[in-house]
Short mmCIF file of C-alpha atoms and ligand atoms in Angstrom, two decimals:
data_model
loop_
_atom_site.label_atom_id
_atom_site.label_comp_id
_atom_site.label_asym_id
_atom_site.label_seq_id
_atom_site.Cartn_x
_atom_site.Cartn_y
_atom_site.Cartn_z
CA UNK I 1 0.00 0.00 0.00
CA UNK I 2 1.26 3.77 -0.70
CA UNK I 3 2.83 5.64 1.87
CA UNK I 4 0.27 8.53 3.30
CA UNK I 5 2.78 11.64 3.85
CA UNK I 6 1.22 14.94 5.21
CA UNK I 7 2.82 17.79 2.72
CA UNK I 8 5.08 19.42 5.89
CA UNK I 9 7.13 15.72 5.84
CA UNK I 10 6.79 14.91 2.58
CA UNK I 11 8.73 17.27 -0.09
CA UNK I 12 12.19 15.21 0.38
CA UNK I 13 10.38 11.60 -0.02
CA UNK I 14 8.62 12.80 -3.60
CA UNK I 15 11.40 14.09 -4.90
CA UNK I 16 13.46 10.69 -4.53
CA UNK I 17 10.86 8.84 -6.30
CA UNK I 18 10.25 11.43 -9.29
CA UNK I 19 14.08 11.25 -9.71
CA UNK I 20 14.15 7.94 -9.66
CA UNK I 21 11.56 7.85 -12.98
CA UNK I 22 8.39 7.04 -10.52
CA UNK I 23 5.05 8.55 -9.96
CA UNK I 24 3.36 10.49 -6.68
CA UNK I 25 -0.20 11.47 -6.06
CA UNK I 26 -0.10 14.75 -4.81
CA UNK I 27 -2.60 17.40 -3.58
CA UNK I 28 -3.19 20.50 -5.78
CA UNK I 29 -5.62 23.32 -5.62
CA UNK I 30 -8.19 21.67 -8.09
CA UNK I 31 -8.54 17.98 -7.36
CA UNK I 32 -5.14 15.57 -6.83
CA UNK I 33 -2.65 14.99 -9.48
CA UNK I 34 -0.96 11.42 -9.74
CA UNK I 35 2.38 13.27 -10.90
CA UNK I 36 5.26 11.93 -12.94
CA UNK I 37 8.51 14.21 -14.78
CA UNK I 38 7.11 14.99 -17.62
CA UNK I 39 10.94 14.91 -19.53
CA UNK I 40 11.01 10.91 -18.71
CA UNK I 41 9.39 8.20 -20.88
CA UNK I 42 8.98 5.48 -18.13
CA UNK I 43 7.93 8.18 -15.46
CA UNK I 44 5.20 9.10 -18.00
CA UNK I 45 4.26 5.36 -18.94
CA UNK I 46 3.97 5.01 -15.45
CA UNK I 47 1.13 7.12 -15.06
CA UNK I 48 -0.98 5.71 -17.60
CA UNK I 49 -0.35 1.86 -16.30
CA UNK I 50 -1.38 3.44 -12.78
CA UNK I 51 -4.45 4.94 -14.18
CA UNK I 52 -5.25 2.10 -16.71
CA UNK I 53 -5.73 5.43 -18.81
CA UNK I 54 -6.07 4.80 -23.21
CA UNK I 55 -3.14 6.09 -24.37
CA UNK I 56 -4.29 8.68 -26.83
CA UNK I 57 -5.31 11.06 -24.09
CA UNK I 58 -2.74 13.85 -23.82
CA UNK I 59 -1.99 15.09 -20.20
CA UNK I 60 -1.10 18.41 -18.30
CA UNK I 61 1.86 19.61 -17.99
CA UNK I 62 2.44 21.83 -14.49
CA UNK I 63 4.96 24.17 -14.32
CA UNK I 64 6.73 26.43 -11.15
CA UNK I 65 6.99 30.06 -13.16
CA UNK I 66 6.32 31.44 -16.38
CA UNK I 67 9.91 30.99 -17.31
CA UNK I 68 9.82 27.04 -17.32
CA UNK I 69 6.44 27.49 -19.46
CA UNK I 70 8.14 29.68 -21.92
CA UNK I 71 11.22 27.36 -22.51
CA UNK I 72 7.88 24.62 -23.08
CA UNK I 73 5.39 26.57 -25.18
CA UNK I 74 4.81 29.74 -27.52
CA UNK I 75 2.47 31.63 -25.79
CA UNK I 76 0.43 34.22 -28.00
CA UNK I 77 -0.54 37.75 -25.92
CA UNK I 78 -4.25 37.03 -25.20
CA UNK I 79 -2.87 33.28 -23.87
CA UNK I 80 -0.06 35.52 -22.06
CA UNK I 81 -2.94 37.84 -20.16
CA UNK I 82 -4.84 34.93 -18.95
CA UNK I 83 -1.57 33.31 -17.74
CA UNK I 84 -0.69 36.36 -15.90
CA UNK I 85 -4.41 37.12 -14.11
CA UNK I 86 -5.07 33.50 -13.04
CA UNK I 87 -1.82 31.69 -12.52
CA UNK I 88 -1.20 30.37 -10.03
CA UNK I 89 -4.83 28.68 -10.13
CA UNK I 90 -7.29 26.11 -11.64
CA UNK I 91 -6.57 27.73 -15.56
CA UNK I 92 -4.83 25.21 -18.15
CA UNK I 93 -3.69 26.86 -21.64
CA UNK I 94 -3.46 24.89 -24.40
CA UNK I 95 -0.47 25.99 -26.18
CA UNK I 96 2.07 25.64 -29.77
CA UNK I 97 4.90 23.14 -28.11
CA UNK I 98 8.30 24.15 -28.62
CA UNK I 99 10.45 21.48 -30.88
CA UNK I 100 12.98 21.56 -28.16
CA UNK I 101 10.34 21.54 -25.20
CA UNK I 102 11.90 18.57 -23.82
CA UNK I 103 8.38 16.91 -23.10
CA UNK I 104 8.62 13.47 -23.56
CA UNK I 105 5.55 12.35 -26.80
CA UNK I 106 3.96 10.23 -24.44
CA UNK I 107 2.71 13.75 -22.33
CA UNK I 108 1.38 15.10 -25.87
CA UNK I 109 0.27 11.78 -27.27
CA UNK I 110 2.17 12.91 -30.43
CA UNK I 111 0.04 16.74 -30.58
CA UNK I 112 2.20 19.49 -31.42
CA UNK I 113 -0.26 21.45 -29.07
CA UNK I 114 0.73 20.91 -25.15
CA UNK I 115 -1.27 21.56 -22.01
CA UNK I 116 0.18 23.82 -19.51
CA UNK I 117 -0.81 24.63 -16.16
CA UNK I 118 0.93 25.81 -12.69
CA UNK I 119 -0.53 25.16 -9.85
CA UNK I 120 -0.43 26.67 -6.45
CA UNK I 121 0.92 25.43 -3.17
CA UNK I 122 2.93 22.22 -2.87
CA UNK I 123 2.90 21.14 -6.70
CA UNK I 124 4.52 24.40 -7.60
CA UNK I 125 6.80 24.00 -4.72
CA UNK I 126 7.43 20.35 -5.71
CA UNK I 127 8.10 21.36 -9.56
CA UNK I 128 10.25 24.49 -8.34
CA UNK I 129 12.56 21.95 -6.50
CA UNK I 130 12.85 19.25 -8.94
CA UNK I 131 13.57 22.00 -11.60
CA UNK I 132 11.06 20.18 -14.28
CA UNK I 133 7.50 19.83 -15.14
CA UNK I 134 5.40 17.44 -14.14
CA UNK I 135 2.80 15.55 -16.20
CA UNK I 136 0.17 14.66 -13.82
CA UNK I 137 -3.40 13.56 -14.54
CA UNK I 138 -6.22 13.83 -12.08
CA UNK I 139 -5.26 10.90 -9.46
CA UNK I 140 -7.98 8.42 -10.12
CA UNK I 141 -8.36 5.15 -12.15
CA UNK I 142 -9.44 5.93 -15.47
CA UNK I 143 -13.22 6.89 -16.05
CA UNK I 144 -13.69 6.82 -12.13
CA UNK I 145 -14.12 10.21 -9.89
CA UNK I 146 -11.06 13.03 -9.53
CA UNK I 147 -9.58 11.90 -5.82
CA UNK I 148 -10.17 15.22 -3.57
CA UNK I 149 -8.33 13.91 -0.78
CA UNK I 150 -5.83 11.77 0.17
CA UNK I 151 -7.86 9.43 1.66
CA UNK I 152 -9.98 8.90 -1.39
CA UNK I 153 -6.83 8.74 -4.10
CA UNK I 154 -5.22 6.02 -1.56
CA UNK I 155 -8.25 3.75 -1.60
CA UNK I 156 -8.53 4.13 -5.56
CA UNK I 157 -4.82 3.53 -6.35
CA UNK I 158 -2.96 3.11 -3.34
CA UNK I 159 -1.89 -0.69 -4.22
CA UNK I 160 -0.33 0.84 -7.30
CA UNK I 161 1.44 3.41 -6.19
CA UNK I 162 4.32 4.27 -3.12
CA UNK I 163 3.50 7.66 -2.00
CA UNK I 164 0.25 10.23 -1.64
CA UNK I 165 1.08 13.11 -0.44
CA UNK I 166 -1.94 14.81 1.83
CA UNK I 167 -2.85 18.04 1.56
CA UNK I 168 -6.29 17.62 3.09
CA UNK I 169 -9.49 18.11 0.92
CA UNK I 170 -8.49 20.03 -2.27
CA UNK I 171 -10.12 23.68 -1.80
CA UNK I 172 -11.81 24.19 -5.65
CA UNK I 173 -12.88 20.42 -6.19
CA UNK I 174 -13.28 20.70 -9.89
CA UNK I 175 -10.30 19.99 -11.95
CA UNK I 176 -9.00 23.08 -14.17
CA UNK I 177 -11.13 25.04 -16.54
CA UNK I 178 -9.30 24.19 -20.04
CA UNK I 179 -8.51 27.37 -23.01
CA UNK I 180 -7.08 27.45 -26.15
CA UNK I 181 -6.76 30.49 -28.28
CA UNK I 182 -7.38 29.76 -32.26
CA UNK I 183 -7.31 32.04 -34.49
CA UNK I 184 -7.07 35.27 -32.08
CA UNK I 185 -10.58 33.19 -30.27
CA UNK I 186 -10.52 31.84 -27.07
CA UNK I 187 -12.12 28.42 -27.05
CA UNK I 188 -13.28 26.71 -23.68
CA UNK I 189 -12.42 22.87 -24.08
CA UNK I 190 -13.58 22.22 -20.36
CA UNK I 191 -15.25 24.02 -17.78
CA UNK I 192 -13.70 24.19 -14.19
CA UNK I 193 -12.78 26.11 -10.93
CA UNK I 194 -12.17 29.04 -13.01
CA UNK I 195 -16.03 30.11 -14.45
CA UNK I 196 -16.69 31.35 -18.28
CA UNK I 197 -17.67 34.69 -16.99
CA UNK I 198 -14.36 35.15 -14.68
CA UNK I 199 -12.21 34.42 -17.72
CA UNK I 200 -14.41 36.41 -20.29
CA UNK I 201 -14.02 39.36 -18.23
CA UNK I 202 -9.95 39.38 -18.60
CA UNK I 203 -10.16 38.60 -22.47
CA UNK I 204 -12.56 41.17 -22.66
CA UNK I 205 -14.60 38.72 -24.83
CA UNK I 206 -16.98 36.06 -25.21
CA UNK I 207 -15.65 32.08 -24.89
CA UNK I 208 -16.78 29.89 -27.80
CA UNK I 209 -17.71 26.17 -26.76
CA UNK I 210 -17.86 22.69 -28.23
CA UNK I 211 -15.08 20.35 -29.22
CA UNK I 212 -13.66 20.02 -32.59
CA UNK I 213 -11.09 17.88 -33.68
CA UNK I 214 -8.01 16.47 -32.15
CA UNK I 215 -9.42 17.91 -28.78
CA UNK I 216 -12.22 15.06 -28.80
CA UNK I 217 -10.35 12.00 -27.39
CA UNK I 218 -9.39 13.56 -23.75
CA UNK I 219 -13.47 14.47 -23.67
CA UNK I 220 -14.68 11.18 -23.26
CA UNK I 221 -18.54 11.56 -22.76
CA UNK I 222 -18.59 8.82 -19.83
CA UNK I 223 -16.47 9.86 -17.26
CA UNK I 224 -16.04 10.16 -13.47
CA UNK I 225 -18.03 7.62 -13.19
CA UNK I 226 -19.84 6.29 -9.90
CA UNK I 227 -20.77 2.49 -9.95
CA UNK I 228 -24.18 3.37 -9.45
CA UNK I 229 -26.17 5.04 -12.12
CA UNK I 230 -27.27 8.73 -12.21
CA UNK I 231 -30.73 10.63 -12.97
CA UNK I 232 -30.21 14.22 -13.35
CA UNK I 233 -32.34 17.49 -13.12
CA UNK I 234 -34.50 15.06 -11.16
CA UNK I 235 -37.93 17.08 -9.67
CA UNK I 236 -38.92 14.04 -7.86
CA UNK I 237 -36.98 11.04 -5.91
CA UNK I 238 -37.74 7.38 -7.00
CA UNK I 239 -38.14 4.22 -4.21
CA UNK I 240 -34.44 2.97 -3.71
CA UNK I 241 -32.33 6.10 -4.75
CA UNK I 242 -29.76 8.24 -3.32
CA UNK I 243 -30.30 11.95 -3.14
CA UNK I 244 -28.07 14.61 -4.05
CA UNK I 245 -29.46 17.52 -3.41
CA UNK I 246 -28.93 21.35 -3.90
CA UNK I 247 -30.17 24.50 -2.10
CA UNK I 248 -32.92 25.08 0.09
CA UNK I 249 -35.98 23.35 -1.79
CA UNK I 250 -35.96 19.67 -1.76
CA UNK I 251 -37.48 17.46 -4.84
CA UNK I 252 -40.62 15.87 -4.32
CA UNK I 253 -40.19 12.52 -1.87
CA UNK I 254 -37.16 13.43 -0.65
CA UNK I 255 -37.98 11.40 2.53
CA UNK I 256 -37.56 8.55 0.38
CA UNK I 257 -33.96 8.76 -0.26
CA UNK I 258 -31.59 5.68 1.21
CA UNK I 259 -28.88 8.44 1.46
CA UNK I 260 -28.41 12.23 1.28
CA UNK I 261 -25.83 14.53 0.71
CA UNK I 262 -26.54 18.70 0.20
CA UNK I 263 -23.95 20.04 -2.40
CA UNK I 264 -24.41 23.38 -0.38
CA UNK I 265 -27.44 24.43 1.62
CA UNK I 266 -27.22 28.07 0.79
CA UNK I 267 -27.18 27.47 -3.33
CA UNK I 268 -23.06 28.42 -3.04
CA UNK I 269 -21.50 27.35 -6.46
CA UNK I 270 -17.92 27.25 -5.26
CA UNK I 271 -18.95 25.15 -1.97
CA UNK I 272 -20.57 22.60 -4.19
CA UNK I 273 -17.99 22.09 -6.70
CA UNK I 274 -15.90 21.71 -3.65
CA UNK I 275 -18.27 18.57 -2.09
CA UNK I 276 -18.72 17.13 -5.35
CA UNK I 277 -16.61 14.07 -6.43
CA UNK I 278 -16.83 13.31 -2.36
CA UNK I 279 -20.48 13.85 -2.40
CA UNK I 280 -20.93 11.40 -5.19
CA UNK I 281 -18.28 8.74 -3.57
CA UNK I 282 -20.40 8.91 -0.20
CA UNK I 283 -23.62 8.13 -1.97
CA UNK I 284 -22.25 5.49 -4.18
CA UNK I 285 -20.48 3.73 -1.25
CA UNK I 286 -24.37 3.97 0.54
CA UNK I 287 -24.69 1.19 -1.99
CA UNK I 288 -28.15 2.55 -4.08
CA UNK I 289 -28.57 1.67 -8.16
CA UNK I 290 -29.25 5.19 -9.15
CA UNK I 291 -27.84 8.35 -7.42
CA UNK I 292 -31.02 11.01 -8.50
CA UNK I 293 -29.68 14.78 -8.59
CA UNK I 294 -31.40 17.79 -8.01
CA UNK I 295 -31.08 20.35 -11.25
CA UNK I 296 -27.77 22.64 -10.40
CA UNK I 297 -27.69 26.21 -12.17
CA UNK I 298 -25.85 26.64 -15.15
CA UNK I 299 -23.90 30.13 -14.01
CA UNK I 300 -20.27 30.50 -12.77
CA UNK I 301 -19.11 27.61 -11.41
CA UNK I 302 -22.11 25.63 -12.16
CA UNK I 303 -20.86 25.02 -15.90
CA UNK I 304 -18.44 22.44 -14.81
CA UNK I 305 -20.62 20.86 -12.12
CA UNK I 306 -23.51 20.71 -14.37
CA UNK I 307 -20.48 19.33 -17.08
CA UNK I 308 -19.27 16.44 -14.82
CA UNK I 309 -22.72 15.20 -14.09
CA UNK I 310 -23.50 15.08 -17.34
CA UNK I 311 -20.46 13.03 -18.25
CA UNK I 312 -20.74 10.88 -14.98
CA UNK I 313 -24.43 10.19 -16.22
CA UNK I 314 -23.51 9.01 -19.86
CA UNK I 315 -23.81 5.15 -21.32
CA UNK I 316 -20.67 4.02 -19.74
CA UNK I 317 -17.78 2.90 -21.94
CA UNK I 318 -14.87 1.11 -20.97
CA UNK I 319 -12.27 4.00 -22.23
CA UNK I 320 -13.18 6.69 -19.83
O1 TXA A 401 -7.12 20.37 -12.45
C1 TXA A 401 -6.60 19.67 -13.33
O2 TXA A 401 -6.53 20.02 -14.51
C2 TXA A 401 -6.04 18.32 -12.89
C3 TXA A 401 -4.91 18.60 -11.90
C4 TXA A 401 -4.23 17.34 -11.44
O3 TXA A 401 -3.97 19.47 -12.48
N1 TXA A 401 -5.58 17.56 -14.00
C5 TXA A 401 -6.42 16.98 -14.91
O4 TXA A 401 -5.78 16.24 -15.88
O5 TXA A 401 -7.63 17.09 -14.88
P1 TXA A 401 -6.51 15.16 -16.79
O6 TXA A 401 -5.40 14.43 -17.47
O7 TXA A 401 -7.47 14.36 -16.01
O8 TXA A 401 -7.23 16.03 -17.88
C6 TXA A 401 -6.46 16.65 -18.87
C7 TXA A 401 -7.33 17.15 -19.99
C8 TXA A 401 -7.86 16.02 -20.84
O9 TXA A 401 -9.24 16.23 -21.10
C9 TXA A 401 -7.05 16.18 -22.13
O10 TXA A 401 -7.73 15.76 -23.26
C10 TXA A 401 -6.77 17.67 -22.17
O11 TXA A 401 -6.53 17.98 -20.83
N2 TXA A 401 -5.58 17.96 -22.93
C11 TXA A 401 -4.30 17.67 -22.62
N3 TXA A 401 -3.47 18.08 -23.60
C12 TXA A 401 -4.23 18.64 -24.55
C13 TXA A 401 -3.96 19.25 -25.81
N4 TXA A 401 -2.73 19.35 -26.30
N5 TXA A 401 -5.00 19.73 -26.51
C14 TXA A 401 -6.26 19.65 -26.02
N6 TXA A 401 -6.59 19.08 -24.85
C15 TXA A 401 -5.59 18.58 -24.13
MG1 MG A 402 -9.24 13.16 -15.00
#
């Protein structure tokens, strides 16, 4: 079983093993990261074995400072404002990769297009020290919930893995919200902590939506999936299910529900991203078929919750 290291004890520990070409789930501010150097092959490979993840899904690349971004990735002047009002924080920029980037294929799955993020606290720390970026996907066995804490990422992958590093429950809960500028237009790829309206208001213009293209494969439509199945938008609750609820008003027969978890009582967008993925682990673990949800506005931060629902909701495949 993986080591549990609190991040205080830890720093020393997770840099042996990502020198030594081996992988470490570690707490950012969005959801954890199971983290490997991005520069080594085997590192790499040994996130996607830990994951069971298809290979043809490209992954983040986190980085300490704009300087070890630049020396990764052109960055164009609207992609360089965004960079400089939200990062630190949960904002990923899809980017031109430099030829001599140094990013091992496996991170890009062969794009010439890489994802960059930096994230605050001990990642960036972490990166800083080991002087290179990390590739790290969210730390959870493919098509299965983002891990939020470290109790949650140990219990997923902990016999495949030496070392979590806690950093208590993450604070936004959603993983990043995902640009890409084309063509002088800013394109949202995936919704996350940062909202559509936050980022709008910096680029002083509107985000287009909808995937196109090469971005497709990373958006599997069945993902973060619970074992039991989920009813959305629901206005009433059926005999048997779970209940996760929103707000003050309560569906019809809520009495009904085997188990019950409030996203936030007072209709808070950020506090419910933040009890998501746990939410929905709690009420799967209560053991119901069908997890019914209560309908979750679509404004600021509700865009991603309402996004991850959705996907956790689809016909399951097996390449989430
Ligand atoms: O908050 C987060 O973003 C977390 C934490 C750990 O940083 N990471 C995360 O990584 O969610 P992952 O691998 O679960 O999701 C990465 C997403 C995928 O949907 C992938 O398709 C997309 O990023 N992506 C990566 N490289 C891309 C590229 N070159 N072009 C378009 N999309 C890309
Ligand atoms: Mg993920």
């Amino acid at each position: 079983m993986a080591e549990i290291l609190a991040i205080g004890e830890a720093l020393e520990r997770a840099l042996a093993l990502l020198e030594g070409g081996d992988v470490v789930a570690i707490p950012t501010e969005t959801v954890y990261g199971l983290a490997g150097d991005a520069t080594n092959g085997v590192a790499v490979a040994r996130i996607f074995e830990a994951k069971g993840r298809p290979r043809f899904n490209p992954l983040i690349a986190h980085v300490a400072d704009r300087a070890m971004a630049d020396r990764i990735a052109g960055f164009d002047p609207l992609s360089a404002r965004l960079a400089e009002a939200f990062w630190p924080g949960p904002l990923t920029l899809v980017l031109p990769r430099r030829a001599d980037s140094g990013i091992h294929p496996l991170v890009t799955a062969g794009l010439d297009t890489i994802a960059l993020r930096m994230p605050r606290g001990f990642g960036g720390e972490l990166i800083a020290r080991l002087g290179r970026p990390l590739a790290a996907p969210s730390a959870n066995s493919s098509g299965r919930i983002s891990g939020t804490t470290a109790g949650a990422v140990a219990a997923d992958l902990g016999d495949r893995i030496r070392l979590v590093v806690d950093g208590g429950a993450t604070p936004v809960g959603l993983e990043s919200t995902i640009l890409k500028v084309e063509n002088g237009r800013l394109r949202l790829l995936r919704p996350g902590g940062i909202s559509a309206e936050e980022i709008e208001v910096v680029a002083g213009a509107k985000l287009s939506r909808g995937a196109s293209g090469i971005e497709a494969p990373g958006m599997l439509a069945s993902h973060y999936a619970p074992g039991a199945a989920m009813r959305l938008n629901v206005e009433d609750v059926a005999e048997g299910e779970a209940l996760l609820a929103f707000g003050r008003n309560r569906a019809a027969d809520w009495e009904r529900a085997v188990a019950l978890r409030n996203l936030s009582e007072t209709g808070d967008l950020r506090e419910a991203a933040s009890n998501l993925f746990a939410f929905m682990q709690a009420l799967d673990r209560a053991g119901a078929a069908t997890i019914a949800v209560e309908p979750i506005p679509f404004e600021g931060l509700g865009e991603a919750i309402n996004d991850r629902l959705a996907r956790a909701a689809a016909p399951r495949d097996k390449n989430g």
